[in-house]
GROMACS .gro file of C-alpha atoms in nm:
model
  301
    1MET     CA    1   7.244   6.535  29.209
    2ASN     CA    2   7.583   6.669  29.103
    3PRO     CA    3   7.507   7.008  28.935
    4TYR     CA    4   7.796   6.951  28.695
    5TYR     CA    5   7.594   6.675  28.532
    6LEU     CA    6   7.361   6.955  28.417
    7LEU     CA    7   7.660   7.121  28.248
    8VAL     CA    8   7.729   6.794  28.066
    9LEU     CA    9   7.366   6.774  27.951
   10LEU     CA   10   7.379   7.137  27.836
   11GLY     CA   11   7.702   7.062  27.650
   12VAL     CA   12   7.545   6.765  27.469
   13ALA     CA   13   7.239   6.973  27.373
   14MET     CA   14   7.460   7.252  27.236
   15VAL     CA   15   7.694   7.017  27.048
   16SER     CA   16   7.410   6.809  26.904
   17TYR     CA   17   7.258   7.102  26.720
   18SER     CA   18   7.583   7.187  26.539
   19GLY     CA   19   7.493   6.956  26.247
   20PRO     CA   20   7.146   7.109  26.197
   21LEU     CA   21   7.288   7.461  26.227
   22VAL     CA   22   7.553   7.387  25.963
   23LYS     CA   23   7.283   7.245  25.736
   24GLY     CA   24   7.072   7.553  25.800
   25ALA     CA   25   7.360   7.781  25.699
   26LEU     CA   26   7.419   7.576  25.383
   27LEU     CA   27   7.051   7.585  25.289
   28ALA     CA   28   7.055   7.961  25.349
   29GLY     CA   29   7.322   8.009  25.081
   30ALA     CA   30   7.661   7.973  25.251
   31ASN     CA   31   7.921   7.720  25.136
   32PRO     CA   32   8.103   7.475  25.368
   33ILE     CA   33   8.443   7.651  25.368
   34THR     CA   34   8.284   7.984  25.463
   35VAL     CA   35   8.077   7.827  25.744
   36ALA     CA   36   8.389   7.658  25.885
   37LEU     CA   37   8.603   7.973  25.855
   38LEU     CA   38   8.350   8.206  26.017
   39ARG     CA   39   8.280   7.952  26.293
   40MET     CA   40   8.647   7.951  26.390
   41VAL     CA   41   8.696   8.327  26.351
   42LEU     CA   42   8.391   8.404  26.567
   43SER     CA   43   8.486   8.142  26.827
   44PHE     CA   44   8.837   8.288  26.846
   45ALA     CA   45   8.701   8.644  26.877
   46LEU     CA   46   8.457   8.546  27.153
   47LEU     CA   47   8.719   8.354  27.354
   48LEU     CA   48   9.012   8.598  27.315
   49PRO     CA   49   8.889   8.866  27.562
   50VAL     CA   50   8.834   8.602  27.832
   51MET     CA   51   9.188   8.470  27.784
   52CYS     CA   52   9.337   8.821  27.820
   53VAL     CA   53   9.173   8.903  28.157
   54PRO     CA   54   9.401   8.859  28.462
   55GLY     CA   55   9.288   8.607  28.722
   56LYS     CA   56   9.223   8.665  29.092
   57GLY     CA   57   9.502   8.806  29.305
   58HIS     CA   58   9.685   8.964  29.010
   59ALA     CA   59   9.731   8.626  28.847
   60LYS     CA   60   9.859   8.635  28.490
   61PRO     CA   61   9.606   8.625  28.206
   62PRO     CA   62   9.537   8.265  28.091
   63ILE     CA   63   9.673   8.340  27.743
   64GLN     CA   64  10.024   8.358  27.890
   65GLY     CA   65  10.004   7.983  27.941
   66LEU     CA   66  10.104   7.956  27.573
   67ARG     CA   67  10.454   8.068  27.666
   68SER     CA   68  10.532   7.716  27.785
   69LEU     CA   69  10.494   7.578  27.431
   70THR     CA   70  10.817   7.439  27.289
   71ARG     CA   71  10.898   7.449  26.916
   72ARG     CA   72  10.805   7.085  26.886
   73GLN     CA   73  10.472   7.150  27.057
   74TRP     CA   74  10.407   7.444  26.823
   75GLY     CA   75  10.461   7.206  26.534
   76TRP     CA   76  10.215   6.954  26.679
   77SER     CA   77   9.962   7.231  26.741
   78LEU     CA   78   9.987   7.336  26.375
   79LEU     CA   79   9.925   6.977  26.263
   80ALA     CA   80   9.633   6.953  26.506
   81SER     CA   81   9.487   7.274  26.363
   82LEU     CA   82   9.529   7.153  26.004
   83CYS     CA   83   9.349   6.830  26.092
   84LEU     CA   84   9.069   7.029  26.256
   85ALA     CA   85   9.037   7.252  25.947
   86LEU     CA   86   9.011   6.943  25.723
   87HIS     CA   87   8.761   6.788  25.966
   88TYR     CA   88   8.530   7.086  25.941
   89LEU     CA   89   8.568   7.108  25.565
   90THR     CA   90   8.494   6.739  25.495
   91TRP     CA   91   8.220   6.703  25.756
   92MET     CA   92   8.037   7.024  25.660
   93THR     CA   93   8.058   6.930  25.292
   94SER     CA   94   7.906   6.591  25.379
   95LEU     CA   95   7.599   6.769  25.519
   96ASP     CA   96   7.539   6.907  25.169
   97ALA     CA   97   7.505   6.552  25.034
   98THR     CA   98   7.363   6.327  25.303
   99SER     CA   99   7.117   6.341  25.593
  100THR     CA  100   7.214   6.514  25.917
  101PHE     CA  101   7.162   6.198  26.123
  102ALA     CA  102   7.382   5.987  25.893
  103SER     CA  103   7.655   6.250  25.881
  104VAL     CA  104   7.667   6.302  26.258
  105ALA     CA  105   7.647   5.929  26.335
  106LEU     CA  106   7.938   5.856  26.100
  107VAL     CA  107   8.154   6.145  26.220
  108CYS     CA  108   8.106   6.018  26.577
  109THR     CA  109   8.308   5.707  26.483
  110GLN     CA  110   8.622   5.912  26.545
  111PRO     CA  111   8.722   5.698  26.850
  112LEU     CA  112   8.764   5.403  26.612
  113PHE     CA  113   8.992   5.610  26.389
  114VAL     CA  114   9.189   5.722  26.696
  115ALA     CA  115   9.243   5.356  26.782
  116ALA     CA  116   9.340   5.270  26.423
  117LEU     CA  117   9.584   5.562  26.390
  118SER     CA  118   9.731   5.489  26.734
  119GLY     CA  119   9.792   5.132  26.623
  120VAL     CA  120   9.973   5.243  26.305
  121VAL     CA  121  10.165   5.543  26.440
  122LEU     CA  122  10.215   5.461  26.809
  123HIS     CA  123  10.189   5.079  26.790
  124GLU     CA  124   9.918   5.089  27.058
  125ARG     CA  125   9.682   4.796  27.012
  126MET     CA  126   9.308   4.837  27.037
  127PRO     CA  127   9.191   4.693  27.372
  128ARG     CA  128   9.067   4.336  27.327
  129THR     CA  129   8.747   4.409  27.518
  130ALA     CA  130   8.671   4.702  27.285
  131ARG     CA  131   8.700   4.511  26.957
  132PRO     CA  132   8.342   4.372  26.950
  133GLY     CA  133   8.208   4.726  26.981
  134ALA     CA  134   8.429   4.843  26.695
  135ILE     CA  135   8.297   4.563  26.472
  136VAL     CA  136   7.934   4.646  26.558
  137ALA     CA  137   7.993   5.017  26.481
  138LEU     CA  138   8.145   4.927  26.145
  139VAL     CA  139   7.840   4.714  26.062
  140GLY     CA  140   7.623   5.016  26.138
  141ALA     CA  141   7.836   5.233  25.908
  142VAL     CA  142   7.790   4.977  25.629
  143LEU     CA  143   7.411   4.986  25.680
  144ILE     CA  144   7.415   5.365  25.648
  145GLY     CA  145   7.614   5.329  25.326
  146MET     CA  146   7.364   5.072  25.196
  147ASN     CA  147   7.083   5.320  25.265
  148SER     CA  148   7.259   5.577  25.046
  149ILE     CA  149   7.353   5.332  24.770
  150ALA     CA  150   6.991   5.214  24.754
  151GLY     CA  151   6.886   5.574  24.695
  152LEU     CA  152   6.660   5.582  25.001
  153SER     CA  153   6.819   5.904  25.127
  154GLY     CA  154   7.150   6.084  25.120
  155ASP     CA  155   7.446   6.003  24.901
  156ILE     CA  156   7.738   5.762  24.945
  157ALA     CA  157   7.984   6.046  24.870
  158GLY     CA  158   7.842   6.239  25.165
  159ASP     CA  159   7.877   5.932  25.389
  160LEU     CA  160   8.242   5.890  25.286
  161LEU     CA  161   8.310   6.259  25.353
  162ALA     CA  162   8.163   6.220  25.702
  163LEU     CA  163   8.398   5.926  25.765
  164ALA     CA  164   8.687   6.137  25.634
  165GLY     CA  165   8.580   6.404  25.883
  166ALA     CA  166   8.597   6.144  26.161
  167ALA     CA  167   8.949   6.042  26.051
  168CYS     CA  168   9.064   6.406  26.044
  169MET     CA  169   8.921   6.464  26.392
  170ALA     CA  170   9.110   6.158  26.515
  171GLY     CA  171   9.429   6.310  26.375
  172HIS     CA  172   9.346   6.633  26.555
  173TRP     CA  173   9.313   6.459  26.891
  174LEU     CA  174   9.634   6.259  26.848
  175CYS     CA  175   9.836   6.570  26.754
  176SER     CA  176   9.682   6.767  27.042
  177ARG     CA  177   9.790   6.488  27.276
  178TYR     CA  178  10.153   6.587  27.212
  179ALA     CA  179  10.099   6.962  27.179
  180ARG     CA  180   9.910   7.003  27.509
  181ARG     CA  181  10.151   6.830  27.747
  182THR     CA  182  10.245   7.150  27.933
  183VAL     CA  183   9.970   7.389  27.819
  184PRO     CA  184   9.634   7.452  27.994
  185ALA     CA  185   9.324   7.358  27.795
  186LEU     CA  186   9.169   7.700  27.732
  187PRO     CA  187   9.480   7.887  27.604
  188TYR     CA  188   9.556   7.590  27.380
  189THR     CA  189   9.197   7.594  27.253
  190LEU     CA  190   9.232   7.963  27.163
  191LEU     CA  191   9.555   7.889  26.977
  192VAL     CA  192   9.396   7.604  26.779
  193TYR     CA  193   9.093   7.815  26.686
  194GLY     CA  194   9.319   8.089  26.550
  195GLN     CA  195   9.545   7.853  26.357
  196THR     CA  196   9.248   7.657  26.220
  197ALA     CA  197   9.094   7.981  26.093
  198LEU     CA  198   9.427   8.063  25.924
  199PHE     CA  199   9.438   7.727  25.744
  200LEU     CA  200   9.074   7.761  25.635
  201GLY     CA  201   9.152   8.109  25.502
  202LEU     CA  202   9.438   7.968  25.296
  203LEU     CA  203   9.208   7.695  25.157
  204LEU     CA  204   8.931   7.944  25.074
  205PRO     CA  205   9.037   8.022  24.712
  206VAL     CA  206   9.047   7.653  24.610
  207CYS     CA  207   8.732   7.545  24.797
  208GLY     CA  208   8.468   7.771  24.647
  209GLY     CA  209   8.565   8.112  24.779
  210PHE     CA  210   8.380   8.321  25.037
  211ARG     CA  211   8.002   8.284  25.011
  212VAL     CA  212   7.756   8.376  25.285
  213THR     CA  213   7.417   8.539  25.332
  214GLY     CA  214   7.263   8.740  25.614
  215THR     CA  215   7.044   8.448  25.720
  216ALA     CA  216   7.338   8.208  25.715
  217LEU     CA  217   7.532   8.439  25.947
  218TRP     CA  218   7.276   8.385  26.222
  219TYR     CA  219   7.323   8.008  26.195
  220ILE     CA  220   7.702   8.050  26.205
  221LEU     CA  221   7.685   8.278  26.509
  222GLY     CA  222   7.480   8.009  26.681
  223LEU     CA  223   7.751   7.756  26.594
  224ALA     CA  224   8.028   7.971  26.740
  225ALA     CA  225   7.851   8.087  27.055
  226GLY     CA  226   7.643   7.775  27.118
  227SER     CA  227   7.801   7.459  26.981
  228THR     CA  228   8.168   7.560  26.999
  229LEU     CA  229   8.186   7.766  27.319
  230LEU     CA  230   7.884   7.666  27.527
  231GLY     CA  231   7.910   7.305  27.410
  232HIS     CA  232   8.280   7.225  27.428
  233LEU     CA  233   8.347   7.476  27.707
  234MET     CA  234   8.085   7.308  27.927
  235PHE     CA  235   8.270   6.978  27.888
  236THR     CA  236   8.600   7.142  27.980
  237ILE     CA  237   8.449   7.292  28.296
  238ALA     CA  238   8.259   6.976  28.390
  239LEU     CA  239   8.570   6.757  28.357
  240GLY     CA  240   8.697   6.918  28.676
  241ARG     CA  241   8.402   6.770  28.868
  242VAL     CA  242   8.285   6.463  28.673
  243THR     CA  243   8.476   6.176  28.522
  244ALA     CA  244   8.582   6.153  28.158
  245THR     CA  245   8.365   5.840  28.145
  246VAL     CA  246   8.051   6.047  28.201
  247VAL     CA  247   8.147   6.293  27.927
  248SER     CA  248   8.243   6.015  27.683
  249PHE     CA  249   7.911   5.837  27.720
  250ALA     CA  250   7.711   6.160  27.717
  251LEU     CA  251   7.866   6.260  27.383
  252LEU     CA  252   7.723   5.946  27.226
  253GLY     CA  253   7.386   6.119  27.250
  254GLU     CA  254   7.495   6.376  26.989
  255PRO     CA  255   7.355   6.192  26.683
  256VAL     CA  256   7.020   6.142  26.859
  257GLY     CA  257   7.007   6.512  26.945
  258ALA     CA  258   7.104   6.605  26.589
  259MET     CA  259   6.823   6.386  26.453
  260LEU     CA  260   6.567   6.552  26.682
  261TRP     CA  261   6.690   6.905  26.600
  262SER     CA  262   6.678   6.825  26.226
  263LEU     CA  263   6.325   6.689  26.259
  264LEU     CA  264   6.210   7.004  26.440
  265MET     CA  265   6.399   7.253  26.220
  266PHE     CA  266   6.371   7.099  25.873
  267GLY     CA  267   6.123   6.811  25.902
  268GLU     CA  268   6.409   6.574  25.810
  269LYS     CA  269   6.295   6.218  25.888
  270PRO     CA  270   6.543   5.927  25.872
  271THR     CA  271   6.445   5.619  25.670
  272ALA     CA  272   6.401   5.289  25.854
  273LEU     CA  273   6.733   5.151  25.725
  274LEU     CA  274   6.916   5.472  25.817
  275LEU     CA  275   6.763   5.466  26.164
  276VAL     CA  276   6.871   5.104  26.211
  277GLY     CA  277   7.223   5.176  26.079
  278GLY     CA  278   7.267   5.482  26.298
  279SER     CA  279   7.138   5.295  26.602
  280VAL     CA  280   7.381   5.008  26.538
  281VAL     CA  281   7.667   5.260  26.512
  282LEU     CA  282   7.569   5.408  26.849
  283VAL     CA  283   7.538   5.066  27.015
  284GLY     CA  284   7.881   4.975  26.878
  285LEU     CA  285   8.033   5.297  27.011
  286VAL     CA  286   7.880   5.236  27.354
  287LEU     CA  287   8.026   4.884  27.359
  288TYR     CA  288   8.362   5.012  27.233
  289THR     CA  289   8.379   5.290  27.495
  290ALA     CA  290   8.275   5.055  27.775
  291GLY     CA  291   8.528   4.792  27.664
  292SER     CA  292   8.811   5.045  27.646
  293MET     CA  293   8.734   5.178  27.992
  294ARG     CA  294   8.702   4.829  28.138
  295GLN     CA  295   9.048   4.732  28.013
  296THR     CA  296   9.193   5.060  28.145
  297THR     CA  297   9.040   4.990  28.487
  298GLU     CA  298   9.176   4.635  28.490
  299ALA     CA  299   9.523   4.759  28.395
  300LYS     CA  300   9.525   5.001  28.691
  301ALA     CA  301   9.402   4.736  28.936
   0.00000   0.00000   0.00000
């Protein structure tokens, strides 16, 4: 077995508990803007020393890879960071109003928003073979909304905030696509973390101010060290040895992991309708991802 598949599994486990950890920090007395800000500040602080260490054979420190950024790329990186800041703010606020499973399942619809924004901005059509999956995922999102409207669990405002978080994340990926053309992944990641923290700091006064407790800090440290670095960093490392297809499909397990973590940590059980809606979203995303990859393969053939 390829050992890098274990890195992918570790990455999914670390990423999937980000939702429960955010909810834990909120329940412990922190507010969403503070959780997002401290997550980015701590992630930046933990990654910075690694980026400043020279490589083997007197190679330059990785952080010097940022020197290749043009002014236009700096502009795209700032937009990407703003989108990431808004993603964290909307998604973490959604966890205050709806169930963890619903929030994570809805925020995972970001590939559909990437396709929609690409169609509007770049005039890139959604692959024909991926459209059935997109429709199925949307049906699942509607079922989650019906669960909230019926008062079974959660709140429709929280569901909409989670979808807004997905849209903001899609904007982040599209902007990063232009900003990262000549920049290695890790230095660019450090730059985005720093800029995202700056934007969140600017938003702090109008989004509830700084509010955190000692208990919440432990949850936030787990987010920075576990979900952000061990999770996303594992995917970055694994992509050198496994295909993007493997990572894409593995990430679809995040809502399932989030549901299990929430059940273990808070005893949060999804209702039957929510479970059905979330499952339909995941099936739709699997079909969408498979359809997109199939069309890409056919285009290369």
